[in-house]
Structures are given as C-alpha cells and as structure tokens.
mmCIF file of C-alpha atoms in Angstrom:
data_model
loop_
_atom_site.group_PDB
_atom_site.id
_atom_site.type_symbol
_atom_site.label_atom_id
_atom_site.label_comp_id
_atom_site.label_asym_id
_atom_site.label_seq_id
_atom_site.Cartn_x
_atom_site.Cartn_y
_atom_site.Cartn_z
ATOM 1 C CA MET A 1 -42.368 -71.866 127.364
ATOM 2 C CA SER A 2 -39.754 -74.476 128.258
ATOM 3 C CA VAL A 3 -39.264 -78.173 128.906
ATOM 4 C CA GLU A 4 -37.428 -79.449 131.988
ATOM 5 C CA VAL A 5 -35.556 -82.760 132.074
ATOM 6 C CA THR A 6 -34.437 -84.355 135.342
ATOM 7 C CA TRP A 7 -32.199 -87.427 135.218
ATOM 8 C CA TRP A 8 -32.593 -89.737 138.211
ATOM 9 C CA GLY A 9 -30.101 -92.332 136.969
ATOM 10 C CA HIS A 10 -30.078 -95.291 134.559
ATOM 11 C CA ALA A 11 -33.041 -94.835 132.158
ATOM 12 C CA THR A 12 -35.191 -92.985 134.695
ATOM 13 C CA ALA A 13 -35.950 -89.360 133.868
ATOM 14 C CA THR A 14 -38.757 -86.861 134.326
ATOM 15 C CA VAL A 15 -39.803 -84.724 131.373
ATOM 16 C CA GLU A 16 -42.018 -81.789 132.358
ATOM 17 C CA ASP A 17 -43.676 -79.959 129.479
ATOM 18 C CA SER A 18 -46.704 -77.644 129.518
ATOM 19 C CA GLY A 19 -47.532 -78.612 133.100
ATOM 20 C CA THR A 20 -47.480 -82.343 132.298
ATOM 21 C CA ARG A 21 -44.970 -84.648 134.025
ATOM 22 C CA LEU A 22 -43.861 -87.807 132.245
ATOM 23 C CA LEU A 23 -41.577 -90.328 133.961
ATOM 24 C CA THR A 24 -39.490 -92.837 132.014
ATOM 25 C CA ASP A 25 -38.647 -96.412 133.078
ATOM 26 C CA PRO A 26 -38.697 -95.851 136.873
ATOM 27 C CA LEU A 27 -36.140 -97.821 138.895
ATOM 28 C CA PHE A 28 -36.150 -96.809 142.559
ATOM 29 C CA VAL A 29 -33.934 -99.388 144.273
ATOM 30 C CA ARG A 30 -30.435 -99.696 145.657
ATOM 31 C CA ARG A 31 -30.070 -103.244 144.337
ATOM 32 C CA LEU A 32 -31.706 -105.247 141.548
ATOM 33 C CA ALA A 33 -30.678 -108.924 141.434
ATOM 34 C CA HIS A 34 -26.926 -108.873 140.693
ATOM 35 C CA LEU A 35 -26.832 -105.109 140.109
ATOM 36 C CA ARG A 36 -25.905 -102.526 142.742
ATOM 37 C CA ARG A 37 -26.446 -98.797 142.471
ATOM 38 C CA ARG A 38 -22.914 -97.401 142.617
ATOM 39 C CA ARG A 39 -23.599 -93.729 141.919
ATOM 40 C CA GLY A 40 -26.396 -91.365 142.864
ATOM 41 C CA ALA A 41 -28.923 -91.682 145.659
ATOM 42 C CA VAL A 42 -32.033 -93.769 145.120
ATOM 43 C CA PRO A 43 -34.586 -91.263 143.764
ATOM 44 C CA ASP A 44 -36.747 -89.720 146.474
ATOM 45 C CA SER A 45 -40.468 -89.033 146.468
ATOM 46 C CA ARG A 46 -40.109 -86.184 143.947
ATOM 47 C CA ALA A 47 -39.381 -88.751 141.250
ATOM 48 C CA THR A 48 -42.591 -90.671 141.910
ATOM 49 C CA VAL A 49 -44.813 -87.695 141.005
ATOM 50 C CA ALA A 50 -45.985 -88.020 137.403
ATOM 51 C CA ASP A 51 -49.083 -87.791 135.271
ATOM 52 C CA ALA A 52 -47.941 -90.816 133.285
ATOM 53 C CA VAL A 53 -45.078 -93.293 133.179
ATOM 54 C CA LEU A 54 -43.540 -94.411 129.891
ATOM 55 C CA ILE A 55 -42.267 -98.012 129.918
ATOM 56 C CA SER A 56 -39.951 -98.786 127.021
ATOM 57 C CA HIS A 57 -39.739 -102.595 127.328
ATOM 58 C CA LEU A 58 -40.115 -105.521 129.696
ATOM 59 C CA HIS A 59 -36.564 -105.948 131.026
ATOM 60 C CA ALA A 60 -36.564 -105.756 134.821
ATOM 61 C CA ASP A 61 -34.315 -102.677 134.938
ATOM 62 C CA HIS A 62 -36.878 -100.802 132.813
ATOM 63 C CA LEU A 63 -40.169 -102.332 133.954
ATOM 64 C CA HIS A 64 -39.642 -102.763 137.698
ATOM 65 C CA LEU A 65 -42.855 -103.699 139.465
ATOM 66 C CA PRO A 66 -41.892 -102.624 143.039
ATOM 67 C CA SER A 67 -40.930 -99.192 141.674
ATOM 68 C CA LEU A 68 -44.293 -98.886 139.915
ATOM 69 C CA ALA A 69 -45.956 -99.720 143.229
ATOM 70 C CA ARG A 70 -44.462 -96.500 144.698
ATOM 71 C CA LEU A 71 -46.433 -94.322 142.273
ATOM 72 C CA ALA A 72 -49.489 -92.399 143.438
ATOM 73 C CA PRO A 73 -52.852 -94.006 142.662
ATOM 74 C CA GLY A 74 -54.185 -92.761 139.357
ATOM 75 C CA THR A 75 -50.787 -92.458 137.713
ATOM 76 C CA ARG A 76 -51.161 -93.749 134.179
ATOM 77 C CA LEU A 77 -48.854 -96.449 132.793
ATOM 78 C CA ILE A 78 -48.077 -96.364 129.069
ATOM 79 C CA VAL A 79 -46.592 -99.686 128.044
ATOM 80 C CA PRO A 80 -45.769 -101.670 124.897
ATOM 81 C CA ARG A 81 -48.782 -103.387 123.404
ATOM 82 C CA GLY A 82 -49.111 -106.883 124.844
ATOM 83 C CA ALA A 83 -47.109 -106.171 128.004
ATOM 84 C CA PRO A 84 -49.881 -106.980 130.542
ATOM 85 C CA ALA A 85 -50.608 -110.305 128.844
ATOM 86 C CA ALA A 86 -46.916 -111.205 128.643
ATOM 87 C CA LEU A 87 -46.191 -110.219 132.256
ATOM 88 C CA PRO A 88 -49.137 -111.025 134.558
ATOM 89 C CA GLY A 89 -47.473 -109.241 137.467
ATOM 90 C CA LEU A 90 -47.847 -105.956 135.610
ATOM 91 C CA ARG A 91 -51.626 -106.250 135.562
ATOM 92 C CA ARG A 92 -51.718 -107.329 139.212
ATOM 93 C CA THR A 93 -49.537 -104.367 140.258
ATOM 94 C CA ALA A 94 -51.593 -101.922 138.185
ATOM 95 C CA ASP A 95 -54.876 -103.176 139.632
ATOM 96 C CA ALA A 96 -53.587 -103.258 143.222
ATOM 97 C CA HIS A 97 -52.316 -99.678 143.086
ATOM 98 C CA ASP A 98 -54.963 -98.107 140.814
ATOM 99 C CA LEU A 99 -52.579 -97.447 137.915
ATOM 100 C CA PRO A 100 -54.566 -97.307 134.656
ATOM 101 C CA VAL A 101 -52.752 -98.935 131.739
ATOM 102 C CA THR A 102 -52.569 -97.762 128.120
ATOM 103 C CA GLU A 103 -50.962 -100.107 125.574
ATOM 104 C CA LEU A 104 -49.279 -98.695 122.462
ATOM 105 C CA GLY A 105 -47.551 -100.140 119.432
ATOM 106 C CA PRO A 106 -45.151 -98.291 117.124
ATOM 107 C CA GLY A 107 -46.906 -95.347 115.470
ATOM 108 C CA GLU A 108 -49.781 -95.231 117.947
ATOM 109 C CA LYS A 109 -50.498 -92.130 120.047
ATOM 110 C CA THR A 110 -52.196 -91.108 123.252
ATOM 111 C CA GLU A 111 -52.795 -87.801 125.027
ATOM 112 C CA VAL A 112 -51.478 -87.026 128.503
ATOM 113 C CA GLY A 113 -52.573 -83.575 129.621
ATOM 114 C CA ALA A 114 -51.186 -81.094 127.102
ATOM 115 C CA VAL A 115 -48.705 -83.613 125.645
ATOM 116 C CA THR A 116 -49.161 -86.107 122.823
ATOM 117 C CA VAL A 117 -47.165 -89.300 123.338
ATOM 118 C CA ARG A 118 -46.280 -91.312 120.229
ATOM 119 C CA ALA A 119 -44.651 -94.740 120.392
ATOM 120 C CA VAL A 120 -41.794 -95.417 117.981
ATOM 121 C CA THR A 121 -39.683 -98.433 117.116
ATOM 122 C CA ALA A 122 -36.686 -99.482 119.208
ATOM 123 C CA ALA A 123 -34.166 -101.998 117.861
ATOM 124 C CA HIS A 124 -33.930 -104.082 121.025
ATOM 125 C CA ASP A 125 -35.020 -107.510 122.271
ATOM 126 C CA GLY A 126 -37.264 -106.347 125.071
ATOM 127 C CA ARG A 127 -38.928 -109.597 126.122
ATOM 128 C CA ARG A 128 -39.109 -110.568 129.808
ATOM 129 C CA LEU A 129 -37.515 -113.979 130.024
ATOM 130 C CA PRO A 130 -38.724 -116.622 130.689
ATOM 131 C CA TYR A 131 -42.183 -115.359 129.712
ATOM 132 C CA GLY A 132 -42.654 -116.864 126.290
ATOM 133 C CA PRO A 133 -41.716 -115.781 122.771
ATOM 134 C CA HIS A 134 -40.697 -112.336 121.582
ATOM 135 C CA ARG A 135 -44.148 -110.867 121.018
ATOM 136 C CA VAL A 136 -43.975 -107.545 122.867
ATOM 137 C CA PRO A 137 -42.102 -104.767 121.039
ATOM 138 C CA ALA A 138 -39.497 -102.569 122.667
ATOM 139 C CA LEU A 139 -40.407 -98.920 122.174
ATOM 140 C CA GLY A 140 -39.110 -95.407 122.254
ATOM 141 C CA TYR A 141 -41.456 -92.475 122.792
ATOM 142 C CA VAL A 142 -41.820 -89.019 121.263
ATOM 143 C CA MET A 143 -43.499 -86.490 123.570
ATOM 144 C CA ARG A 144 -44.921 -83.453 121.817
ATOM 145 C CA GLY A 145 -46.022 -80.465 123.891
ATOM 146 C CA ALA A 146 -44.430 -77.046 123.803
ATOM 147 C CA ALA A 147 -41.293 -78.975 122.831
ATOM 148 C CA THR A 148 -40.791 -82.323 121.133
ATOM 149 C CA THR A 149 -38.755 -84.748 123.249
ATOM 150 C CA TYR A 150 -37.549 -88.202 122.217
ATOM 151 C CA PHE A 151 -36.881 -90.911 124.813
ATOM 152 C CA ALA A 152 -35.101 -93.758 123.043
ATOM 153 C CA GLY A 153 -35.473 -96.463 125.704
ATOM 154 C CA ASP A 154 -32.959 -99.176 124.816
ATOM 155 C CA THR A 155 -32.165 -99.334 121.115
ATOM 156 C CA GLY A 156 -29.507 -99.877 118.534
ATOM 157 C CA LEU A 157 -29.172 -97.793 115.385
ATOM 158 C CA PHE A 158 -31.629 -98.786 112.670
ATOM 159 C CA ASP A 159 -32.513 -97.683 109.166
ATOM 160 C CA GLY A 160 -35.244 -95.073 109.164
ATOM 161 C CA MET A 161 -34.584 -94.011 112.750
ATOM 162 C CA ALA A 162 -34.568 -90.299 111.948
ATOM 163 C CA ASP A 163 -37.682 -90.546 109.781
ATOM 164 C CA GLU A 164 -39.618 -92.433 112.446
ATOM 165 C CA VAL A 165 -38.654 -90.086 115.267
ATOM 166 C CA GLY A 166 -39.084 -86.969 113.143
ATOM 167 C CA ALA A 167 -37.985 -83.465 114.062
ATOM 168 C CA CYS A 168 -37.368 -83.096 117.785
ATOM 169 C CA ASP A 169 -35.977 -80.507 120.153
ATOM 170 C CA VAL A 170 -34.569 -82.807 122.853
ATOM 171 C CA ALA A 171 -33.300 -86.403 122.740
ATOM 172 C CA LEU A 172 -32.706 -88.626 125.771
ATOM 173 C CA LEU A 173 -30.218 -91.156 124.423
ATOM 174 C CA PRO A 174 -28.764 -94.263 126.124
ATOM 175 C CA VAL A 175 -24.976 -94.167 125.964
ATOM 176 C CA GLY A 176 -23.884 -97.163 128.067
ATOM 177 C CA GLY A 177 -25.228 -100.001 130.160
ATOM 178 C CA TRP A 178 -24.887 -101.884 133.426
ATOM 179 C CA GLY A 179 -22.073 -104.285 132.596
ATOM 180 C CA PRO A 180 -18.606 -104.440 131.056
ATOM 181 C CA PHE A 181 -19.966 -105.355 127.612
ATOM 182 C CA LEU A 182 -22.951 -104.057 125.673
ATOM 183 C CA GLY A 183 -25.014 -106.637 123.849
ATOM 184 C CA HIS A 184 -26.819 -106.306 120.551
ATOM 185 C CA GLY A 185 -29.501 -103.635 120.442
ATOM 186 C CA HIS A 186 -27.752 -100.975 122.503
ATOM 187 C CA LEU A 187 -26.040 -97.675 121.856
ATOM 188 C CA ASP A 188 -22.577 -96.944 123.193
ATOM 189 C CA ALA A 189 -21.266 -93.380 123.317
ATOM 190 C CA ARG A 190 -20.156 -93.308 119.684
ATOM 191 C CA ARG A 191 -23.304 -94.931 118.302
ATOM 192 C CA ALA A 192 -25.406 -92.584 120.437
ATOM 193 C CA ALA A 193 -23.538 -89.649 118.895
ATOM 194 C CA GLU A 194 -24.308 -91.119 115.465
ATOM 195 C CA ALA A 195 -27.983 -91.320 116.497
ATOM 196 C CA ALA A 196 -27.804 -87.653 117.538
ATOM 197 C CA ALA A 197 -26.324 -86.789 114.144
ATOM 198 C CA ARG A 198 -29.155 -88.609 112.363
ATOM 199 C CA ILE A 199 -31.995 -87.241 114.497
ATOM 200 C CA ALA A 200 -30.471 -83.738 114.842
ATOM 201 C CA PRO A 201 -32.178 -82.533 118.021
ATOM 202 C CA ARG A 202 -31.231 -79.136 119.356
ATOM 203 C CA ASP A 203 -30.326 -80.636 122.756
ATOM 204 C CA ALA A 204 -29.363 -84.115 123.941
ATOM 205 C CA VAL A 205 -29.184 -85.674 127.417
ATOM 206 C CA PRO A 206 -27.193 -88.909 127.887
ATOM 207 C CA VAL A 207 -28.866 -91.570 130.039
ATOM 208 C CA HIS A 208 -28.492 -95.296 130.831
ATOM 209 C CA TYR A 209 -24.942 -95.230 132.173
ATOM 210 C CA GLY A 210 -22.948 -94.698 135.347
ATOM 211 C CA THR A 211 -25.617 -95.911 137.789
ATOM 212 C CA TYR A 212 -25.821 -99.703 138.205
ATOM 213 C CA TRP A 213 -22.981 -102.222 137.988
ATOM 214 C CA PRO A 214 -22.733 -105.961 138.708
ATOM 215 C CA ILE A 215 -21.762 -106.822 142.271
ATOM 216 C CA GLY A 216 -18.152 -107.939 142.524
ATOM 217 C CA MET A 217 -17.158 -106.473 139.138
ATOM 218 C CA ASP A 218 -16.055 -102.995 140.184
ATOM 219 C CA ALA A 219 -12.568 -103.548 138.777
ATOM 220 C CA VAL A 220 -13.688 -105.153 135.480
ATOM 221 C CA ARG A 221 -13.526 -102.608 132.631
ATOM 222 C CA PRO A 222 -14.393 -99.729 135.001
ATOM 223 C CA HIS A 223 -14.203 -97.220 132.138
ATOM 224 C CA GLU A 224 -17.432 -98.749 130.790
ATOM 225 C CA PHE A 225 -19.103 -97.489 133.978
ATOM 226 C CA HIS A 226 -17.406 -94.108 134.391
ATOM 227 C CA ALA A 227 -16.652 -92.901 130.871
ATOM 228 C CA PRO A 228 -19.755 -93.100 128.611
ATOM 229 C CA GLY A 229 -21.252 -89.715 129.505
ATOM 230 C CA GLN A 230 -18.113 -87.703 128.859
ATOM 231 C CA GLU A 231 -17.288 -89.844 125.833
ATOM 232 C CA PHE A 232 -20.731 -89.037 124.403
ATOM 233 C CA VAL A 233 -19.956 -85.353 124.868
ATOM 234 C CA ARG A 234 -16.673 -85.833 122.979
ATOM 235 C CA GLN A 235 -18.125 -87.952 120.186
ATOM 236 C CA SER A 236 -21.094 -85.621 119.712
ATOM 237 C CA ALA A 237 -18.719 -82.682 119.258
ATOM 238 C CA LEU A 238 -17.174 -84.626 116.362
ATOM 239 C CA LEU A 239 -20.248 -86.216 114.784
ATOM 240 C CA ALA A 240 -23.092 -83.850 115.734
ATOM 241 C CA PRO A 241 -21.538 -80.470 116.537
ATOM 242 C CA GLU A 242 -24.859 -78.670 116.101
ATOM 243 C CA VAL A 243 -26.336 -80.615 119.066
ATOM 244 C CA THR A 244 -25.869 -79.178 122.565
ATOM 245 C CA VAL A 245 -25.198 -82.000 125.053
ATOM 246 C CA HIS A 246 -26.240 -81.644 128.696
ATOM 247 C CA GLN A 247 -24.432 -84.190 130.855
ATOM 248 C CA LEU A 248 -26.404 -84.224 134.097
ATOM 249 C CA GLU A 249 -25.475 -85.452 137.542
ATOM 250 C CA HIS A 250 -27.919 -87.838 139.200
ATOM 251 C CA GLY A 251 -30.987 -85.907 140.374
ATOM 252 C CA ALA A 252 -30.024 -82.796 138.415
ATOM 253 C CA SER A 253 -32.286 -80.929 135.990
ATOM 254 C CA VAL A 254 -31.899 -78.787 132.899
ATOM 255 C CA ARG A 255 -34.487 -76.341 131.612
ATOM 256 C CA LEU A 256 -34.504 -75.962 127.846
ATOM 257 C CA ALA A 257 -36.282 -73.479 125.635
ATOM 258 C CA ALA A 258 -39.221 -74.998 123.797
ATOM 259 C CA GLY A 259 -39.548 -74.891 120.031
ATOM 260 C CA ARG A 260 -36.973 -74.213 117.384
#
C-alpha cells in the first residue's frame, strides 16, 4: 500500500490514500485580487476530482468560493467549525453546487471512505475580514488511512504541536507565502524544518510557496518567492536529517510507501 501526494501549487494538494482522494485548500485561478500566479499552470480538471476537500481557514487564498464551485456535485467540504455562519457565501456555494458540508473543531474526526480525518490546531489568525470577530479556528488536518498524513494549513510553531499531530508518515508543511514578508502565524523554511524536527515524519513535502506573488512586486525580495523550497531542503538536512524531503514541481506527484 502507498499514499500519493500531488502538489498543484500554493496550499493546494491532493492526497490519495486507500482509494480515497482528499484535496486541500483548492485555488484554481490565474489571479486573486492583487495576487498573480507566476509559476505553474492553473490546475486542470484532474485537481477537481476528490471525495472530500479540506479547508484549513477562511482566508480567500485557502477558502476560494469560485474554486469550490468547480468541484463535482457531491464532493464533501470539511471546514472549520463555524465557517458557514461566518461566511454566508460558503453556504450559498455549497447549496448551489450540492457540496455537503462537515464542520470540525480541533480534536474532532470524520470518516471519508477508508480515511479518518482529524482536525488539529493551527496557530494562525484565519478569520475572513471583514466578517466579524475571530470566532472560527484555523485548522490543520491529520489523514489516517494506510498512511498518516499531516496537512498543516497555515500555522506558526506552537507548544504541543508534535503531541497534537501525533506520529505521522508524511507532512505537508508551508514554507513561504505570497509576499515579501511573512506575518505572524506562518512558517518560513527554517521554522518549517523545525516543525519537521518536532513532528518527525518519514517524508515531508513543502507547500505554500513559489506560486502567487503581488502584481508589480516581482523585483521586491524575489528570493522570498523563489528560494523557500530549496531552503527548506537545506534546513531540514541540518535540523531534521531523518526526514526525507520531496520538493515537487507544480502538478507533480510522489508515491510514498505507507506505514513505518
């Protein structure tokens, strides 16, 4: 048995385990507000095929309603508890396109085919401004099938991270962002390598870098766009040498042996 990870760019990835396809934070556009996709083609129809979609938080580059509308009817949306109430457009999109919604809070679980999905804490302000106070948690997800795969969403390091995630085979870790500076509640390449050292997966895949960049800022700190993936490889070799890092091109996949 094996698990296959396909990275489509930014925080969008497909995890296929035991015949179940899980899609993370789908973003299927060339441009989002002030952001332009600078690397990798917009994901094609292969990326829209999933049994369930895992939404980590309400920011528009992670919960993108037009991208959700491209999913096949019946695709299940797993979202942070309170998300439909905080963002009315989510409920309207789900109803219009027959996308059943499951809400989870940290520690709660649901079954998708042969995979158990457990929500875990993310240290990130995931509210959708200007929609009210911070009442919807940002999440990561642990998918347990033949393998155990952790998708961190957007997060900073936090005490108890390793204990909450638990033992896992594969970690999808954010290593950058979409602008020249990372705000609070994010991992850069070094902090992501520290997260890998704490969690100690067998394999890690860097995500959330090298895809979108603000229009007109191509020459502003360009290394923050180009370098995070390779820098994560370098930092992981220093801080988490037991972890095998798979730096994928956009649209590329890696098949990993399941179980330890």
